[in-house]
Tab-separated table of C-alpha atoms in Angstrom:
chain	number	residue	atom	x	y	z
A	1	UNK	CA	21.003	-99.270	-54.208
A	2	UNK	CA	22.051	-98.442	-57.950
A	3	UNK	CA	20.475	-101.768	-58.526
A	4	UNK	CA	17.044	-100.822	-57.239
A	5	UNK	CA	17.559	-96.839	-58.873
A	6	UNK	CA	17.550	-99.140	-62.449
A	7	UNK	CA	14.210	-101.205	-61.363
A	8	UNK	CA	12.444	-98.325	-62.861
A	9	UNK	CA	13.781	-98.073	-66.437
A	10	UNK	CA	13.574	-101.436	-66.454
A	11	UNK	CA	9.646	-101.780	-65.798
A	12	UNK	CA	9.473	-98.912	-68.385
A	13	UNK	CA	11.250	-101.182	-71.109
A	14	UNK	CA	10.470	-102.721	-73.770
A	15	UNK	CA	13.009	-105.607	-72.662
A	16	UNK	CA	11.681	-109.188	-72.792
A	17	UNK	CA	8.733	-110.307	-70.544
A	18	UNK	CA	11.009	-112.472	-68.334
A	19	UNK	CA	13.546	-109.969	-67.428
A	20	UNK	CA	10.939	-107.286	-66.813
A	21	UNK	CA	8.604	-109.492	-64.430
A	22	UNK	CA	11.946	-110.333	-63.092
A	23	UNK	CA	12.874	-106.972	-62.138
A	24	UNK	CA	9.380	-106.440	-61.052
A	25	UNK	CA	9.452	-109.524	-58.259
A	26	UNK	CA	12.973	-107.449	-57.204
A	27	UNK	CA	10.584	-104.318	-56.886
A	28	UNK	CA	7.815	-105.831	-55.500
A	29	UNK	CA	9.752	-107.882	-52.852
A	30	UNK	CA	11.830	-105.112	-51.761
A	31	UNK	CA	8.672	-102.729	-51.488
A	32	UNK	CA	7.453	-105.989	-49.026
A	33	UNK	CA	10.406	-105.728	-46.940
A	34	UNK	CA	11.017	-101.826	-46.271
A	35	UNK	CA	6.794	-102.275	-45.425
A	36	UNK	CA	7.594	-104.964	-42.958
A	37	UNK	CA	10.318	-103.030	-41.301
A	38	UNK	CA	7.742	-99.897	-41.245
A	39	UNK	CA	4.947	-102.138	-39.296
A	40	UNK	CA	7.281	-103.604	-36.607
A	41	UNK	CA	9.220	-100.403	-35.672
A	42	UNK	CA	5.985	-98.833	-35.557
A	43	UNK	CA	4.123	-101.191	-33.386
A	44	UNK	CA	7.716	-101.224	-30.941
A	45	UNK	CA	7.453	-97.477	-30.925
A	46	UNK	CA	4.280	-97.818	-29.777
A	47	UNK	CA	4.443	-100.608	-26.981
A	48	UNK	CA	7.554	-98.283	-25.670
A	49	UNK	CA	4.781	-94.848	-25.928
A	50	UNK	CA	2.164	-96.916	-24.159
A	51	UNK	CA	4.774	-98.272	-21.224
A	52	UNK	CA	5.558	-94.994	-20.321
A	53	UNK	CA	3.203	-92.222	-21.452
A	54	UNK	CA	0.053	-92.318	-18.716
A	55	UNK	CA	-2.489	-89.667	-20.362
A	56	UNK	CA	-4.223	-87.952	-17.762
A	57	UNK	CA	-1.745	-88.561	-14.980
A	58	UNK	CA	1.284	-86.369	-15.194
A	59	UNK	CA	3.293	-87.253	-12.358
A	60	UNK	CA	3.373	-91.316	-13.136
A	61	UNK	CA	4.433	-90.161	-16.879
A	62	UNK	CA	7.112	-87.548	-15.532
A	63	UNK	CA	8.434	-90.119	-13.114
A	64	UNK	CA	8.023	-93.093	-16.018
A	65	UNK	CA	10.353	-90.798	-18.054
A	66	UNK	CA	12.730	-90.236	-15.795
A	67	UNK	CA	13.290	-93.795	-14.703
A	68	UNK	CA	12.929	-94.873	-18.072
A	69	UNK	CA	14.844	-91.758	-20.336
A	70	UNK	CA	16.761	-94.340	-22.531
A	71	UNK	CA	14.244	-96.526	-23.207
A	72	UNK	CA	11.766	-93.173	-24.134
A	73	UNK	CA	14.916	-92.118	-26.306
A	74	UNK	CA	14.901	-95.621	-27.945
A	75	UNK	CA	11.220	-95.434	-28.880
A	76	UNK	CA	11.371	-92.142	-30.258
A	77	UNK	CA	14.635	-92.993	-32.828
A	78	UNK	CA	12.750	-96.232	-33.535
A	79	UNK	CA	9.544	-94.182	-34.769
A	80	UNK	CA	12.232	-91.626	-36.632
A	81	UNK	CA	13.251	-95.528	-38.239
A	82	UNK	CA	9.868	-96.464	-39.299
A	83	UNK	CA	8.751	-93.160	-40.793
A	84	UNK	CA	11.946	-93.763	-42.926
A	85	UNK	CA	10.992	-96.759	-44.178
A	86	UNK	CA	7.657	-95.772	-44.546
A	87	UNK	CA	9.243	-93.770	-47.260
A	88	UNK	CA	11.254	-96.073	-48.324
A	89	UNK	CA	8.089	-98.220	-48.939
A	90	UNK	CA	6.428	-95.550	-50.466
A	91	UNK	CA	9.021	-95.182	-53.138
A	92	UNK	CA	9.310	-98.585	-53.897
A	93	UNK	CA	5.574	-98.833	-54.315
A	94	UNK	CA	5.670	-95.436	-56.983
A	95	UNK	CA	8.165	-97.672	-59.148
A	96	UNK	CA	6.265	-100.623	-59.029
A	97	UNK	CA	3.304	-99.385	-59.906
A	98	UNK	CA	4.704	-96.609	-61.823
A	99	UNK	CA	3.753	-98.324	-65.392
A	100	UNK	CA	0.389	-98.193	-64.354
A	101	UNK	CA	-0.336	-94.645	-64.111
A	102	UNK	CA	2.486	-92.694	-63.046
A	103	UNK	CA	0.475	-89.379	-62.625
A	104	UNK	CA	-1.399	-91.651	-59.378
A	105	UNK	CA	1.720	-93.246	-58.590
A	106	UNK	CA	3.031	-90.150	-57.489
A	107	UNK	CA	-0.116	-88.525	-55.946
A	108	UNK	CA	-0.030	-91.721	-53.365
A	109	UNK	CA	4.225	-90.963	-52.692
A	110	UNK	CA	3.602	-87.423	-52.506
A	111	UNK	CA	0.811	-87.597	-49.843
A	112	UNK	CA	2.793	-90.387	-48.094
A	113	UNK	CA	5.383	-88.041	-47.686
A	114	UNK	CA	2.813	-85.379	-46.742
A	115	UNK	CA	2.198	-87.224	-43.824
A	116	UNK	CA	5.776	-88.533	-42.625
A	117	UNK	CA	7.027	-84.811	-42.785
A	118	UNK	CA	4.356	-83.508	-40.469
A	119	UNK	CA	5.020	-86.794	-38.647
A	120	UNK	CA	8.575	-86.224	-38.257
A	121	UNK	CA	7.787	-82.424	-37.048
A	122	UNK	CA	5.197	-83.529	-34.971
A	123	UNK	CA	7.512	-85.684	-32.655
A	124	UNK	CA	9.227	-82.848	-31.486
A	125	UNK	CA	6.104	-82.437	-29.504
A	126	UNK	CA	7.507	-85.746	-27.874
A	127	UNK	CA	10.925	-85.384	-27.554
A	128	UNK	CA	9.996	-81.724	-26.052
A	129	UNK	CA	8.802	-83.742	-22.704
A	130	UNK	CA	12.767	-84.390	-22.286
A	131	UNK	CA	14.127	-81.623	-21.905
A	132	UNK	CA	11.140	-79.651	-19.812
A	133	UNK	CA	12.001	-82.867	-16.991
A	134	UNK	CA	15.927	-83.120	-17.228
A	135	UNK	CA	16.453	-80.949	-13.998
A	136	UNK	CA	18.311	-78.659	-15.472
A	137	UNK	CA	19.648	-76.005	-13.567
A	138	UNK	CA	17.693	-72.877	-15.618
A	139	UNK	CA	14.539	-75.052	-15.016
A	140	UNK	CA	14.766	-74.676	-10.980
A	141	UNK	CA	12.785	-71.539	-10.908
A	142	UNK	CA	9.693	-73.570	-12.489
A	143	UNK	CA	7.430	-75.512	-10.029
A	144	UNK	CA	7.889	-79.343	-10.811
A	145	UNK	CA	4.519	-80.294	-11.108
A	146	UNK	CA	3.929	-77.395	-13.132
A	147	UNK	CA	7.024	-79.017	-15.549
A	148	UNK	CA	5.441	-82.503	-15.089
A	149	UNK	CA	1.663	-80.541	-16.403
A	150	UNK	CA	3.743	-79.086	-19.702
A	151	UNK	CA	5.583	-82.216	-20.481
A	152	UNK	CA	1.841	-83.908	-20.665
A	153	UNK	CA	0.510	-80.824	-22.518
A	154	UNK	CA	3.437	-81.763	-25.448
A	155	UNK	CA	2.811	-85.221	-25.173
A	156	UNK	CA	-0.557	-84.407	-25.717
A	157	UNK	CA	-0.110	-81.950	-28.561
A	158	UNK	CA	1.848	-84.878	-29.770
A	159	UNK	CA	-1.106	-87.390	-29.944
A	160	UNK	CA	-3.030	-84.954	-31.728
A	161	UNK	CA	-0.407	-84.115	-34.431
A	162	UNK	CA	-0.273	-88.355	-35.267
A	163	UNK	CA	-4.375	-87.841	-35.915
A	164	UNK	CA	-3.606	-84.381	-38.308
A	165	UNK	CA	-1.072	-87.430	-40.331
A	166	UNK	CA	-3.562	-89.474	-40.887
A	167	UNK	CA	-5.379	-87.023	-42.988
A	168	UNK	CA	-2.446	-87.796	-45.574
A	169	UNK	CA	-1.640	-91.219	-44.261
A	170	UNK	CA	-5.449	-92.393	-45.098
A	171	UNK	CA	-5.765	-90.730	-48.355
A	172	UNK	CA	-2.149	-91.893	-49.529
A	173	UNK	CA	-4.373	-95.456	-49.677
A	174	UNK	CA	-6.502	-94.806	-52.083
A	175	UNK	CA	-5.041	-93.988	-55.437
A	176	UNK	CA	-2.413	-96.957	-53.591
A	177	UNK	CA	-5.393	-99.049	-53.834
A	178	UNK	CA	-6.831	-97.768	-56.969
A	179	UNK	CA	-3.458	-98.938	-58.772
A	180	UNK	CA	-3.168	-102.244	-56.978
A	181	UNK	CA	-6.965	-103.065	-58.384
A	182	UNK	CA	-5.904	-102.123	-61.621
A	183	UNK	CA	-2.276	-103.337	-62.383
A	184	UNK	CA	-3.275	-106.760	-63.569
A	185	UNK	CA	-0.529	-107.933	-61.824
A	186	UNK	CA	-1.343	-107.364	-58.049
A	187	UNK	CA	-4.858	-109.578	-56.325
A	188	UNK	CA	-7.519	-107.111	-56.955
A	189	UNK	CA	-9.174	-107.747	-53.518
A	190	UNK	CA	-6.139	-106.404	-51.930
A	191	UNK	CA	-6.593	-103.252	-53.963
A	192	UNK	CA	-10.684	-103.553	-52.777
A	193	UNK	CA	-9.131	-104.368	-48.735
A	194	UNK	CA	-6.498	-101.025	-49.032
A	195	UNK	CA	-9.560	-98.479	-50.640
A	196	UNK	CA	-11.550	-99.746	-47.528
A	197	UNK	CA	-8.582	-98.988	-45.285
A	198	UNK	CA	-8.643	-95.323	-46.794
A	199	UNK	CA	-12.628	-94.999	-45.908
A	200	UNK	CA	-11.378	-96.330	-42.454
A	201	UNK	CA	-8.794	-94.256	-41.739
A	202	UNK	CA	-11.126	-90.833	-42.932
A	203	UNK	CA	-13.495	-92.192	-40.542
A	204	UNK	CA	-11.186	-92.164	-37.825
A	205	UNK	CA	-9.636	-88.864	-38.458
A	206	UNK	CA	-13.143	-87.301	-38.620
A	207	UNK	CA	-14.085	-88.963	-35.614
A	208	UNK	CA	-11.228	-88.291	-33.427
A	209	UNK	CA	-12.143	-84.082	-34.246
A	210	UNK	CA	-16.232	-84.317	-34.536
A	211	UNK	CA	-16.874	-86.968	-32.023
A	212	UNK	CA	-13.798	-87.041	-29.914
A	213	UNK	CA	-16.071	-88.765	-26.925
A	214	UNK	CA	-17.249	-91.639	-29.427
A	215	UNK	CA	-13.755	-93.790	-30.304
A	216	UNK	CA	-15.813	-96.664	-30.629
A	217	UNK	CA	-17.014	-96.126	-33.924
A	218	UNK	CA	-13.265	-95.767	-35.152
A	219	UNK	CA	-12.221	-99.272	-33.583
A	220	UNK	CA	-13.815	-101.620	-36.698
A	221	UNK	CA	-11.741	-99.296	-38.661
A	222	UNK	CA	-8.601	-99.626	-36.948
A	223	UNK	CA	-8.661	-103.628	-37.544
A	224	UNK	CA	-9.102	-103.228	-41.221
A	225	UNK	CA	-6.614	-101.181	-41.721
A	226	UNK	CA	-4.027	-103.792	-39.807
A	227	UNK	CA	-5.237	-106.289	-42.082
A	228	UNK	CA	-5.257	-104.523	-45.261
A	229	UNK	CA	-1.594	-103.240	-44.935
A	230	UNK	CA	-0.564	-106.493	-43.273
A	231	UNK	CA	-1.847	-108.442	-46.463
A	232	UNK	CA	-0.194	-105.980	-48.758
A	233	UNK	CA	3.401	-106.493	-46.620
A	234	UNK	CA	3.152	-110.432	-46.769
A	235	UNK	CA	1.798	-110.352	-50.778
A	236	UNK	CA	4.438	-108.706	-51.713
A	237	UNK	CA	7.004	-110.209	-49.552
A	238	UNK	CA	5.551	-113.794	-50.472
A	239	UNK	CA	4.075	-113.758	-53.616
A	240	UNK	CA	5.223	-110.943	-55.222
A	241	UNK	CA	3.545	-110.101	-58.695
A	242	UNK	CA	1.566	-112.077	-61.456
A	243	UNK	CA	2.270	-112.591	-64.770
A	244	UNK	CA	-0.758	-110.057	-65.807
A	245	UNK	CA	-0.945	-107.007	-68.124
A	246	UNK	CA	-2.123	-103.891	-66.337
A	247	UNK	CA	-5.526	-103.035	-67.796
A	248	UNK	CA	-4.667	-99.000	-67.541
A	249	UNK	CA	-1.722	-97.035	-69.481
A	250	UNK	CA	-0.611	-93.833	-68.572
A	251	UNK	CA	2.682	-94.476	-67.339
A	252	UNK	CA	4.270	-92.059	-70.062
């Protein structure tokens, strides 16, 4: 990890051109990997959500939890995983892209961050549903279907609170994107694909609020944004950087 702390100085060197595209493939690859670890904890944290969470129906989603508590309590740590590396991929991004414009480099980690930290808070909306159907003793006096109704209501409140993310989540994508068109060293299309993902993502949020009955116009959306931060995972992870001078200072 004291490795990866020096990437930085070194991109901000004036050390020779090998060494410093050297320690940028390091950067970049790295940034790949904690991405690719974000996407498939993410999606498992999902499949697990979907399995057992039946919106709508709270007695098939109180009696899914309770036949299924570990493998609820295994979702939920694996979500706490990929909102770490999330982070993690965040970061990695800010020093790659750091020489660039460091001033947008950390606009797009700060509002990452935005958004895991009201992720994180959010899923105690989820993890709430546990203890409101463990049978506790103090919890006898409570109807159960009236338990089962408030578990759903969290679960629910939960759902919401990933939409309120994606206010940060979305926006996080373009300065991203903005630096990855202009860093010289990084496909421009893939900085075009990620500033697309951003309009997605706004259009989703919006919808989801102002038009909660029409999802459909969020679904095109939804693919692009797969695509977008797929291709940025497997670039990095595969390719890595070019040989290219950014065409923007304003790292200092």
């Amino acid at each position: 990890m004291n490795a990866f702390l020096n990437f930085g100085r070194e991109l901000g060197s004036t050390k020779g051109g090998d060494a410093r595209l050297n320690s940028m493939q390091k950067v970049a690859r790295l940034a790949g990997l904690f991405y690719l670890v974000f996407i498939l904890t993410f999606v498992l944290a999902a499949y697990i959500r979907s399995r057992i969470i039946v919106f709508g129906d709270a007695t098939a989603t109180a009696q899914n939890i309770t036949a299924n508590e570990l493998l609820f309590r295994v979702g939920f740590v694996t979500e706490l995983v990929s909102a770490l590396f999330f982070v993690l991929a965040a970061w990695a991004l800010y020093v790659l892209l750091k020489p660039v414009n460091k001033d947008l480099a950390l606009l797009f980690l700060l509002l990452n961050l935005s958004g895991v930290v009201i992720e994180c808070i959010n899923m105690l909306n989820l993890f709430a549903a546990l203890p409101l159907l463990s049978g506790a003793d103090y919890l006898t006096v409570i109807p159960a279907d009236q338990l089962q109704a408030q578990a759903l209501f969290y679960l629910g409140l939960y759902s919401n609170g990933i939409i309120i993310a994606q206010l940060f989540f979305g926006t996080w994508l373009l300065p991203l994107g903005y630096l990855v068109y202009r860093s010289g060293f990084l496909p421009r299309p893939l900085g075009i694909l990620l500033i697309v993902d951003f309009i997605s993502v706004m259009i989703w949020f919006l919808q989801f609020f102002l038009l909660p009955g029409a999802d459909v116009i969020s679904y095109p959306g939804l693919a692009v944004s797969f695509i977008a931060e797929v291709s940025l995972t497997l670039w990095l992870l595969i390719k890595g950087v070019e040989e290219r001078k950014p065409t923007m200072a304003g790292a200092s």
